[in-house]
mmCIF file of C-alpha atoms in Angstrom:
data_model
loop_
_atom_site.group_PDB
_atom_site.id
_atom_site.type_symbol
_atom_site.label_atom_id
_atom_site.label_comp_id
_atom_site.label_asym_id
_atom_site.label_seq_id
_atom_site.Cartn_x
_atom_site.Cartn_y
_atom_site.Cartn_z
ATOM 1 C CA MET A 1 -65.375 -30.454 -11.867
ATOM 2 C CA ALA A 2 -65.573 -27.666 -13.725
ATOM 3 C CA LEU A 3 -62.862 -25.662 -12.016
ATOM 4 C CA ASP A 4 -60.897 -23.887 -15.228
ATOM 5 C CA ALA A 5 -61.739 -21.738 -18.570
ATOM 6 C CA ALA A 6 -60.123 -22.658 -21.574
ATOM 7 C CA ALA A 7 -59.927 -19.215 -23.092
ATOM 8 C CA PRO A 8 -58.395 -16.148 -21.466
ATOM 9 C CA SER A 9 -60.594 -13.676 -19.166
ATOM 10 C CA SER A 10 -63.551 -13.446 -21.597
ATOM 11 C CA GLY A 11 -63.891 -17.229 -21.988
ATOM 12 C CA GLY A 12 -64.233 -17.617 -17.766
ATOM 13 C CA GLY A 13 -67.443 -18.787 -16.074
ATOM 14 C CA GLY A 14 -69.317 -16.358 -13.860
ATOM 15 C CA GLY A 15 -68.497 -17.811 -10.357
ATOM 16 C CA GLU A 16 -71.855 -18.445 -10.113
ATOM 17 C CA ASP A 17 -73.081 -20.363 -6.246
ATOM 18 C CA GLU A 18 -71.872 -23.367 -6.549
ATOM 19 C CA ALA A 19 -72.760 -24.268 -10.304
ATOM 20 C CA VAL A 20 -76.179 -23.149 -9.307
ATOM 21 C CA ARG A 21 -75.992 -19.261 -11.225
ATOM 22 C CA PRO A 22 -75.577 -19.390 -15.190
ATOM 23 C CA LEU A 23 -72.283 -18.080 -16.783
ATOM 24 C CA LEU A 24 -72.150 -14.605 -17.852
ATOM 25 C CA PRO A 25 -72.547 -13.985 -21.469
ATOM 26 C CA ALA A 26 -69.383 -13.265 -23.069
ATOM 27 C CA GLU A 27 -70.200 -9.471 -23.934
ATOM 28 C CA ALA A 28 -71.188 -8.825 -20.235
ATOM 29 C CA GLU A 29 -67.875 -10.301 -19.062
ATOM 30 C CA GLU A 30 -65.844 -8.510 -21.353
ATOM 31 C CA GLU A 31 -67.220 -5.157 -20.093
ATOM 32 C CA LEU A 32 -67.080 -5.771 -16.609
ATOM 33 C CA ASP A 33 -63.017 -6.867 -17.356
ATOM 34 C CA ALA A 34 -62.866 -3.941 -19.218
ATOM 35 C CA THR A 35 -64.394 -1.877 -16.203
ATOM 36 C CA TYR A 36 -62.604 -3.503 -13.279
ATOM 37 C CA ALA A 37 -59.203 -4.304 -15.465
ATOM 38 C CA PRO A 38 -56.868 -4.727 -12.096
ATOM 39 C CA TYR A 39 -58.774 -7.185 -10.599
ATOM 40 C CA ALA A 40 -59.606 -9.168 -14.247
ATOM 41 C CA ARG A 41 -57.881 -12.181 -14.837
ATOM 42 C CA ARG A 42 -56.035 -12.644 -17.907
ATOM 43 C CA ASP A 43 -54.738 -16.373 -17.603
ATOM 44 C CA ALA A 44 -55.768 -19.553 -19.881
ATOM 45 C CA TYR A 45 -58.131 -20.368 -16.432
ATOM 46 C CA GLY A 46 -60.518 -17.207 -17.285
ATOM 47 C CA THR A 47 -62.474 -15.257 -14.885
ATOM 48 C CA MET A 48 -62.824 -16.509 -11.455
ATOM 49 C CA GLY A 49 -61.013 -19.830 -12.981
ATOM 50 C CA ARG A 50 -64.349 -21.634 -13.560
ATOM 51 C CA GLY A 51 -66.041 -22.708 -17.141
ATOM 52 C CA PRO A 52 -65.708 -25.569 -19.549
ATOM 53 C CA LEU A 53 -62.146 -27.186 -20.272
ATOM 54 C CA ARG A 54 -60.824 -28.697 -23.660
ATOM 55 C CA ALA A 55 -60.984 -31.995 -23.246
ATOM 56 C CA ALA A 56 -56.949 -32.080 -23.271
ATOM 57 C CA ARG A 57 -56.512 -30.126 -20.766
ATOM 58 C CA ARG A 58 -58.732 -31.392 -18.341
ATOM 59 C CA VAL A 59 -56.921 -34.681 -18.615
ATOM 60 C CA GLU A 60 -53.596 -32.818 -17.966
ATOM 61 C CA LEU A 61 -55.170 -31.153 -14.887
ATOM 62 C CA TYR A 62 -56.412 -34.178 -13.536
ATOM 63 C CA LEU A 63 -53.249 -35.488 -13.868
ATOM 64 C CA ARG A 64 -51.398 -33.000 -12.214
ATOM 65 C CA ALA A 65 -53.886 -33.006 -9.489
ATOM 66 C CA ALA A 66 -52.931 -36.432 -8.922
ATOM 67 C CA LEU A 67 -49.399 -36.364 -9.107
ATOM 68 C CA LEU A 68 -48.986 -32.676 -7.522
ATOM 69 C CA VAL A 69 -51.186 -31.967 -4.863
ATOM 70 C CA PRO A 70 -51.229 -34.660 -2.566
ATOM 71 C CA LEU A 71 -47.451 -34.303 -2.371
ATOM 72 C CA ARG A 72 -47.248 -30.486 -1.710
ATOM 73 C CA PHE A 73 -50.329 -30.643 0.443
ATOM 74 C CA VAL A 74 -48.079 -33.116 2.657
ATOM 75 C CA ALA A 75 -45.097 -31.356 2.152
ATOM 76 C CA GLY A 76 -46.536 -27.889 2.793
ATOM 77 C CA MET A 77 -48.112 -29.147 6.123
ATOM 78 C CA LEU A 78 -44.849 -30.741 7.396
ATOM 79 C CA LEU A 79 -43.288 -27.435 6.967
ATOM 80 C CA LEU A 80 -45.908 -25.925 8.749
ATOM 81 C CA VAL A 81 -46.177 -27.900 11.495
ATOM 82 C CA ALA A 82 -42.133 -27.796 11.945
ATOM 83 C CA TYR A 83 -42.235 -24.290 12.185
ATOM 84 C CA TYR A 84 -45.006 -24.257 14.930
ATOM 85 C CA LEU A 85 -42.885 -26.834 16.838
ATOM 86 C CA VAL A 86 -39.889 -24.194 16.538
ATOM 87 C CA CYS A 87 -42.245 -21.449 17.782
ATOM 88 C CA ARG A 88 -43.459 -23.563 20.490
ATOM 89 C CA VAL A 89 -40.019 -24.321 22.034
ATOM 90 C CA CYS A 90 -38.977 -20.523 21.700
ATOM 91 C CA THR A 91 -41.632 -19.391 23.425
ATOM 92 C CA LEU A 92 -41.577 -21.563 26.634
ATOM 93 C CA PHE A 93 -41.464 -19.697 29.985
ATOM 94 C CA VAL A 94 -41.391 -16.385 27.634
ATOM 95 C CA ASP A 95 -43.389 -13.214 28.807
ATOM 96 C CA GLU A 96 -45.878 -11.454 26.085
ATOM 97 C CA VAL A 97 -45.705 -7.662 25.167
ATOM 98 C CA ALA A 98 -47.826 -5.893 26.969
ATOM 99 C CA GLU A 99 -51.239 -5.273 25.370
ATOM 100 C CA GLU A 100 -49.955 -6.772 22.134
ATOM 101 C CA GLY A 101 -50.298 -10.644 22.824
ATOM 102 C CA ARG A 102 -46.955 -11.801 21.221
ATOM 103 C CA PRO A 103 -44.316 -13.263 22.970
ATOM 104 C CA ARG A 104 -40.937 -11.197 24.003
ATOM 105 C CA LEU A 105 -38.292 -13.083 21.826
ATOM 106 C CA ARG A 106 -34.618 -12.258 22.354
ATOM 107 C CA GLY A 107 -31.516 -13.273 21.946
ATOM 108 C CA TRP A 108 -31.220 -17.358 21.011
ATOM 109 C CA ARG A 109 -35.186 -17.618 20.832
ATOM 110 C CA ARG A 110 -35.300 -14.589 18.405
ATOM 111 C CA VAL A 111 -32.325 -16.029 16.211
ATOM 112 C CA ALA A 112 -34.291 -19.662 16.115
ATOM 113 C CA VAL A 113 -37.348 -17.907 15.325
ATOM 114 C CA VAL A 114 -36.007 -15.810 12.738
ATOM 115 C CA ARG A 115 -33.760 -18.070 10.786
ATOM 116 C CA ALA A 116 -36.149 -21.227 10.950
ATOM 117 C CA GLY A 117 -38.825 -18.995 9.306
ATOM 118 C CA GLN A 118 -36.687 -17.387 6.822
ATOM 119 C CA GLY A 119 -35.498 -21.135 5.681
ATOM 120 C CA LEU A 120 -39.382 -22.883 6.135
ATOM 121 C CA SER A 121 -40.767 -19.969 3.717
ATOM 122 C CA ARG A 122 -37.937 -20.683 1.269
ATOM 123 C CA ALA A 123 -39.249 -24.145 1.405
ATOM 124 C CA MET A 124 -42.384 -23.450 1.435
ATOM 125 C CA LEU A 125 -42.237 -21.514 -1.777
ATOM 126 C CA PHE A 126 -40.315 -24.439 -3.003
ATOM 127 C CA VAL A 127 -42.997 -26.775 -2.488
ATOM 128 C CA PHE A 128 -45.607 -24.112 -4.535
ATOM 129 C CA GLY A 129 -43.241 -24.775 -7.468
ATOM 130 C CA PHE A 130 -41.171 -21.674 -6.820
ATOM 131 C CA TYR A 131 -37.828 -23.195 -7.484
ATOM 132 C CA TRP A 132 -36.045 -20.088 -8.719
ATOM 133 C CA ILE A 133 -36.731 -16.405 -7.692
ATOM 134 C CA ARG A 134 -35.195 -13.943 -9.983
ATOM 135 C CA GLU A 135 -34.119 -10.675 -7.827
ATOM 136 C CA THR A 136 -32.814 -7.357 -8.669
ATOM 137 C CA HIS A 137 -31.421 -5.011 -6.930
ATOM 138 C CA ARG A 138 -31.402 -1.255 -8.337
ATOM 139 C CA SER A 139 -29.139 1.096 -6.910
ATOM 140 C CA TYR A 140 -30.799 4.179 -8.983
ATOM 141 C CA PRO A 141 -33.960 4.701 -9.708
ATOM 142 C CA ASN A 142 -35.064 5.439 -13.340
ATOM 143 C CA ALA A 143 -37.723 7.939 -12.498
ATOM 144 C CA GLU A 144 -36.839 11.082 -13.235
ATOM 145 C CA ASP A 145 -38.960 13.191 -10.288
ATOM 146 C CA VAL A 146 -37.514 11.384 -7.195
ATOM 147 C CA HIS A 147 -36.287 14.245 -5.270
ATOM 148 C CA GLN A 148 -32.381 14.284 -5.203
ATOM 149 C CA GLY A 149 -30.327 12.837 -2.404
ATOM 150 C CA GLN A 150 -31.687 9.496 -2.224
ATOM 151 C CA SER A 151 -29.411 7.571 -3.212
ATOM 152 C CA GLU A 152 -26.742 8.881 -0.558
ATOM 153 C CA GLU A 153 -28.839 8.232 2.521
ATOM 154 C CA LEU A 154 -27.932 5.315 4.568
ATOM 155 C CA GLU A 155 -30.741 4.935 6.602
ATOM 156 C CA LEU A 156 -32.219 1.965 7.666
ATOM 157 C CA PRO A 157 -36.043 1.560 6.535
ATOM 158 C CA GLY A 158 -38.737 1.361 9.267
ATOM 159 C CA ALA A 159 -41.333 -0.698 6.941
ATOM 160 C CA ILE A 160 -41.342 -2.814 3.787
ATOM 161 C CA VAL A 161 -43.952 -1.450 1.000
ATOM 162 C CA SER A 162 -44.600 -3.606 -1.946
ATOM 163 C CA ASN A 163 -47.396 -3.786 -4.642
ATOM 164 C CA HIS A 164 -49.977 -6.733 -3.291
ATOM 165 C CA VAL A 165 -50.819 -9.680 -6.174
ATOM 166 C CA SER A 166 -51.219 -12.593 -4.012
ATOM 167 C CA TYR A 167 -50.868 -14.115 -0.419
ATOM 168 C CA VAL A 168 -47.241 -15.918 -1.725
ATOM 169 C CA ASP A 169 -45.902 -12.279 -1.508
ATOM 170 C CA ILE A 170 -45.961 -13.009 2.442
ATOM 171 C CA LEU A 171 -43.864 -16.065 2.054
ATOM 172 C CA TYR A 172 -41.113 -14.293 -0.472
ATOM 173 C CA HIS A 173 -41.039 -11.571 2.051
ATOM 174 C CA MET A 174 -40.882 -13.973 5.209
ATOM 175 C CA SER A 175 -38.134 -15.774 3.831
ATOM 176 C CA VAL A 176 -35.963 -12.591 2.905
ATOM 177 C CA SER A 177 -36.934 -10.076 5.559
ATOM 178 C CA PHE A 178 -39.004 -11.756 8.421
ATOM 179 C CA PRO A 179 -41.367 -8.855 8.870
ATOM 180 C CA SER A 180 -44.305 -8.043 10.665
ATOM 181 C CA PHE A 181 -47.161 -7.556 9.299
ATOM 182 C CA VAL A 182 -51.246 -6.576 10.200
ATOM 183 C CA ALA A 183 -53.301 -9.207 10.225
ATOM 184 C CA LYS A 184 -56.916 -9.810 10.673
ATOM 185 C CA GLU A 185 -57.502 -10.584 14.545
ATOM 186 C CA SER A 186 -58.999 -14.140 13.654
ATOM 187 C CA VAL A 187 -55.822 -15.580 12.594
ATOM 188 C CA SER A 188 -54.025 -15.123 16.191
ATOM 189 C CA ARG A 189 -56.799 -18.150 16.999
ATOM 190 C CA LEU A 190 -56.031 -20.685 13.918
ATOM 191 C CA PRO A 191 -54.412 -23.651 14.886
ATOM 192 C CA LEU A 192 -50.685 -23.786 14.171
ATOM 193 C CA VAL A 193 -50.793 -20.843 12.133
ATOM 194 C CA GLY A 194 -51.667 -18.553 15.040
ATOM 195 C CA LEU A 195 -48.706 -18.614 17.269
ATOM 196 C CA ILE A 196 -46.473 -18.273 14.560
ATOM 197 C CA SER A 197 -48.330 -15.046 13.420
ATOM 198 C CA LYS A 198 -47.649 -14.139 17.351
ATOM 199 C CA CYS A 199 -44.045 -15.069 17.103
ATOM 200 C CA LEU A 200 -44.147 -12.712 13.762
ATOM 201 C CA GLY A 201 -45.150 -10.107 15.983
ATOM 202 C CA CYS A 202 -48.337 -9.433 14.060
ATOM 203 C CA ILE A 203 -50.446 -6.384 14.652
ATOM 204 C CA PHE A 204 -54.070 -8.304 14.826
ATOM 205 C CA VAL A 205 -56.955 -6.136 13.860
ATOM 206 C CA GLN A 206 -60.898 -6.805 13.443
ATOM 207 C CA ARG A 207 -62.423 -5.835 10.131
ATOM 208 C CA GLU A 208 -63.176 -1.937 9.936
ATOM 209 C CA SER A 209 -62.656 -1.350 13.684
ATOM 210 C CA LYS A 210 -59.890 -0.218 15.950
ATOM 211 C CA ALA A 211 -56.804 -2.393 17.009
ATOM 212 C CA SER A 212 -56.296 -3.911 20.429
ATOM 213 C CA ASP A 213 -54.892 -1.202 22.136
ATOM 214 C CA SER A 214 -56.695 2.107 22.310
ATOM 215 C CA LYS A 215 -54.674 3.896 19.527
ATOM 216 C CA GLY A 216 -55.950 2.266 16.350
ATOM 217 C CA VAL A 217 -55.026 0.451 13.683
ATOM 218 C CA SER A 218 -52.889 3.101 12.275
ATOM 219 C CA GLY A 219 -51.650 4.206 15.463
ATOM 220 C CA ALA A 220 -50.397 0.660 16.615
ATOM 221 C CA VAL A 221 -48.303 0.578 12.808
ATOM 222 C CA THR A 222 -46.856 3.995 12.988
ATOM 223 C CA GLU A 223 -45.467 2.803 16.727
ATOM 224 C CA ARG A 224 -44.387 -0.244 15.127
ATOM 225 C CA VAL A 225 -42.619 1.465 12.125
ATOM 226 C CA GLN A 226 -40.980 3.610 14.617
ATOM 227 C CA GLU A 227 -39.422 0.901 16.579
ATOM 228 C CA ALA A 228 -38.107 -0.898 13.776
ATOM 229 C CA TYR A 229 -36.607 2.088 12.088
ATOM 230 C CA GLN A 230 -34.920 3.019 15.852
ATOM 231 C CA ASP A 231 -33.754 -0.401 16.827
ATOM 232 C CA LYS A 232 -32.283 -2.619 14.283
ATOM 233 C CA ASN A 233 -33.040 -6.026 15.961
ATOM 234 C CA SER A 234 -36.885 -5.115 15.935
ATOM 235 C CA SER A 235 -38.913 -6.315 12.937
ATOM 236 C CA MET A 236 -39.632 -4.095 10.213
ATOM 237 C CA MET A 237 -43.650 -3.842 8.941
ATOM 238 C CA LEU A 238 -44.343 -5.182 6.066
ATOM 239 C CA LEU A 239 -47.356 -2.979 4.493
ATOM 240 C CA PHE A 240 -49.083 -3.204 1.410
ATOM 241 C CA PRO A 241 -50.799 0.142 1.092
ATOM 242 C CA GLU A 242 -53.092 -0.718 -1.712
ATOM 243 C CA GLY A 243 -55.266 -2.449 0.939
ATOM 244 C CA THR A 244 -56.019 -5.477 -1.513
ATOM 245 C CA THR A 245 -54.742 -7.509 -4.286
ATOM 246 C CA THR A 246 -54.550 -7.114 -8.102
ATOM 247 C CA ASN A 247 -54.094 -8.953 -10.946
ATOM 248 C CA GLY A 248 -50.405 -7.958 -11.203
ATOM 249 C CA ASP A 249 -50.424 -5.408 -13.775
ATOM 250 C CA TYR A 250 -51.938 -2.252 -12.076
ATOM 251 C CA LEU A 251 -51.298 -0.231 -8.691
ATOM 252 C CA LEU A 252 -54.091 0.819 -6.772
ATOM 253 C CA PRO A 253 -54.015 4.126 -4.613
ATOM 254 C CA PHE A 254 -51.746 3.859 -1.547
ATOM 255 C CA ARG A 255 -53.329 4.676 2.253
ATOM 256 C CA THR A 256 -50.997 6.450 4.392
ATOM 257 C CA GLY A 257 -50.548 4.187 7.063
ATOM 258 C CA ALA A 258 -47.030 3.384 6.120
ATOM 259 C CA PHE A 259 -46.222 6.785 6.117
ATOM 260 C CA LEU A 260 -47.024 8.408 8.922
ATOM 261 C CA ALA A 261 -44.152 7.345 11.004
ATOM 262 C CA ARG A 262 -42.186 9.866 8.903
ATOM 263 C CA VAL A 263 -39.595 7.441 8.139
ATOM 264 C CA PRO A 264 -37.560 5.972 5.095
ATOM 265 C CA VAL A 265 -39.306 2.620 3.485
ATOM 266 C CA GLN A 266 -38.224 0.114 1.673
ATOM 267 C CA PRO A 267 -39.880 -0.262 -1.796
ATOM 268 C CA VAL A 268 -40.169 -3.485 -3.269
ATOM 269 C CA ILE A 269 -41.862 -4.631 -6.777
ATOM 270 C CA LEU A 270 -43.658 -8.242 -6.911
ATOM 271 C CA ARG A 271 -44.112 -9.652 -10.502
ATOM 272 C CA TYR A 272 -45.743 -13.205 -11.250
ATOM 273 C CA PRO A 273 -45.189 -14.157 -14.824
ATOM 274 C CA TYR A 274 -46.963 -16.947 -16.196
ATOM 275 C CA THR A 275 -47.887 -19.143 -19.232
ATOM 276 C CA MET A 276 -50.874 -20.706 -18.030
ATOM 277 C CA PHE A 277 -51.923 -19.781 -14.597
ATOM 278 C CA SER A 278 -51.543 -16.594 -12.820
ATOM 279 C CA PRO A 279 -50.385 -16.780 -8.755
ATOM 280 C CA ALA A 280 -52.342 -13.300 -8.594
ATOM 281 C CA TRP A 281 -55.288 -13.930 -6.238
ATOM 282 C CA ASP A 282 -57.381 -11.146 -7.782
ATOM 283 C CA SER A 283 -61.086 -12.394 -8.386
ATOM 284 C CA MET A 284 -60.911 -16.300 -7.132
ATOM 285 C CA ASP A 285 -61.876 -17.884 -4.241
ATOM 286 C CA GLY A 286 -59.062 -19.100 -1.671
ATOM 287 C CA ALA A 287 -59.718 -23.019 -2.064
ATOM 288 C CA ARG A 288 -59.539 -22.980 -6.067
ATOM 289 C CA HIS A 289 -56.966 -20.544 -6.629
ATOM 290 C CA VAL A 290 -54.485 -22.839 -3.987
ATOM 291 C CA PHE A 291 -55.843 -25.950 -5.644
ATOM 292 C CA LEU A 292 -54.960 -24.298 -9.250
ATOM 293 C CA LEU A 293 -51.411 -23.190 -7.740
ATOM 294 C CA LEU A 294 -50.670 -26.555 -6.438
ATOM 295 C CA CYS A 295 -51.528 -28.417 -9.849
ATOM 296 C CA GLN A 296 -48.713 -25.770 -11.830
ATOM 297 C CA PHE A 297 -45.020 -27.867 -12.362
ATOM 298 C CA VAL A 298 -43.317 -24.417 -11.947
ATOM 299 C CA ASN A 299 -44.387 -20.681 -10.938
ATOM 300 C CA TYR A 300 -42.269 -17.856 -10.834
ATOM 301 C CA ILE A 301 -41.528 -14.456 -9.221
ATOM 302 C CA GLU A 302 -39.574 -11.819 -10.167
ATOM 303 C CA VAL A 303 -38.441 -9.375 -7.342
ATOM 304 C CA VAL A 304 -37.136 -5.471 -8.017
ATOM 305 C CA ARG A 305 -36.135 -4.031 -4.611
ATOM 306 C CA LEU A 306 -35.700 -0.466 -5.052
ATOM 307 C CA PRO A 307 -33.166 1.999 -2.880
ATOM 308 C CA VAL A 308 -34.475 3.053 0.457
ATOM 309 C CA TYR A 309 -36.927 5.973 -0.256
ATOM 310 C CA CYS A 310 -35.908 8.642 2.819
ATOM 311 C CA PRO A 311 -38.808 11.376 2.848
ATOM 312 C CA SER A 312 -37.804 14.553 2.165
ATOM 313 C CA GLU A 313 -38.918 17.213 4.967
ATOM 314 C CA GLN A 314 -42.065 18.063 2.361
ATOM 315 C CA GLU A 315 -43.148 14.465 2.653
ATOM 316 C CA LYS A 316 -42.644 14.321 6.049
ATOM 317 C CA GLU A 317 -45.380 16.984 6.842
ATOM 318 C CA ASP A 318 -47.447 15.687 4.420
ATOM 319 C CA PRO A 319 -48.280 11.590 4.299
ATOM 320 C CA LYS A 320 -50.380 12.046 1.355
ATOM 321 C CA LEU A 321 -47.536 13.400 -0.294
ATOM 322 C CA TYR A 322 -45.423 10.880 0.719
ATOM 323 C CA ALA A 323 -47.054 7.955 -0.116
ATOM 324 C CA ASN A 324 -48.434 9.323 -3.834
ATOM 325 C CA ASN A 325 -44.173 9.668 -4.609
ATOM 326 C CA VAL A 326 -43.401 6.081 -3.665
ATOM 327 C CA ARG A 327 -46.482 4.755 -5.323
ATOM 328 C CA LYS A 328 -45.369 6.370 -8.522
ATOM 329 C CA LEU A 329 -41.914 5.785 -8.081
ATOM 330 C CA ILE A 330 -42.971 1.710 -7.714
ATOM 331 C CA SER A 331 -45.102 2.245 -10.713
ATOM 332 C CA THR A 332 -42.337 3.808 -12.896
ATOM 333 C CA GLU A 333 -39.740 0.840 -11.963
ATOM 334 C CA GLY A 334 -42.375 -1.783 -11.970
ATOM 335 C CA ASN A 335 -44.125 -1.029 -15.352
ATOM 336 C CA LEU A 336 -47.180 -1.258 -13.415
ATOM 337 C CA ILE A 337 -50.437 0.857 -14.260
ATOM 338 C CA LEU A 338 -51.780 3.433 -12.118
ATOM 339 C CA SER A 339 -55.697 2.936 -11.201
ATOM 340 C CA ASN A 340 -57.975 4.731 -8.882
ATOM 341 C CA LEU A 341 -60.004 1.996 -8.092
ATOM 342 C CA GLY A 342 -60.161 0.327 -4.851
ATOM 343 C CA LEU A 343 -61.820 -2.309 -2.497
ATOM 344 C CA ALA A 344 -65.011 -1.171 -2.892
ATOM 345 C CA GLU A 345 -65.096 -1.370 -6.853
ATOM 346 C CA LYS A 346 -63.602 -5.113 -6.171
ATOM 347 C CA ARG A 347 -66.794 -6.195 -3.939
ATOM 348 C CA VAL A 348 -68.603 -4.596 -6.797
ATOM 349 C CA TYR A 349 -66.768 -6.618 -9.520
ATOM 350 C CA HIS A 350 -67.241 -9.954 -7.818
ATOM 351 C CA ALA A 351 -70.809 -9.164 -7.182
ATOM 352 C CA ALA A 352 -71.225 -8.883 -10.734
ATOM 353 C CA LEU A 353 -69.430 -11.686 -11.501
ATOM 354 C CA ASN A 354 -71.295 -13.546 -8.944
ATOM 355 C CA GLY A 355 -74.865 -12.441 -10.406
ATOM 356 C CA ASN A 356 -75.428 -10.829 -6.841
ATOM 357 C CA SER A 357 -77.950 -7.772 -8.682
ATOM 358 C CA ARG A 358 -78.353 -6.226 -5.852
ATOM 359 C CA ALA A 359 -74.765 -5.787 -4.500
ATOM 360 C CA ILE A 360 -73.640 -4.349 -7.655
ATOM 361 C CA HIS A 361 -75.876 -1.378 -7.377
ATOM 362 C CA GLN A 362 -74.698 -1.279 -3.289
ATOM 363 C CA LYS A 363 -71.942 1.251 -4.033
ATOM 364 C CA ASP A 364 -74.498 3.757 -5.764
ATOM 365 C CA ASP A 365 -77.085 3.170 -2.574
#
C-alpha cells in the first residue's frame, strides 16, 4: 500500500502506472518540481502522494484509514442522497429552461434547494474534516494600483472569481453563495450528482467543444453572468479563471470568460494551511487524493473575501485588462506568486512524473 511518501516533494514517487514504472531519481524530481512549481506538492506525502513511508507513519495511516474513512464515506453518501431527495421533490412537475436542461425553480422550490444546498454543503465540509473556516472580509484592498472608487460602489456582482486549489473549493462556495458553475457535460448524467448539478444551474460543456447552444461556452457564461447581475434572484456564476488547480501558492494566467460581461465581480481567495497533507489537488489522482483527505483528522480553509470589483470604463472595453487587473489584485491580497504556466504545462508535468517520454515532448511537437 505505497500510497504516500515520507519526505517533502523530493521524496515522492514517480506516479508510475500502478507500481509498474520505477520511481524517478531524486535529482530529476527536484528539477521537475522547480520547473513546474505551481503543480509541485510540498507536503509530507511528496509528489503524486506516492512512495515509501516510515514504519510509524504507515501504521498511523492504516489506523486513520480504518477509523475515519468508512465513517466519513458513509456520512458523505448520506448527505449526498439527502440533497438528491430534496432536489427530486423540488423538481417534480417543474418545466425546464429551454435549451439549458435545468429546472425552472421559483418560490419555495428555489428557497428549499438553496437553503438545503448551503446547509448540506457545510455539513459535507465538516465530514471532510473542515470543522472551522476562517473568513476575512476586507473592506479596502491593500493593492496600491486598484483604481479609485472601488469601495464606493455598491453594485452587486454578477460572478464570483476565485483562485482554484481543490475540488473542496466548490463545496465552500456552495455553502456560502450557492453559485452556478461550468461543468463537463458528462456530470449531468451521473447518478445523484446529475440532478443536483442541474438544480445548481450548471452550464454543461463538452471538453474543448461548444456549449449545448450555438453561442459557445463564453457566450453562455457571459449571458448567465449578466442575468445574475441584473436579477438578484438569479444565481451568480462561480468561475475559476485559471482553468485548472494549483498547489495553492501560485496564480496562473486568467482567462477572460468571467470578464466578458463587463459587470462587477466578487474576488475570493482560498488558502489551505496544512501540516502533513495538502488538500490542494495539483498532481495526484482523484481517488488517492480523496482517500488521504479523509484520513486527515482536521483540515483547514482560510478565506479572504475582497470588496466587489467594479470595472472601469477602460476595463469594460478590454476584458483582458480587466482579467489581468483582478488577477494582480488577488495575487497581492493573497500573497500568491504569479506564474505564466498553464494547463498545457501541467499535462507535460504529469506526463513526466508518469515516465511518459512521448507525452513529455508533446508540447514541443
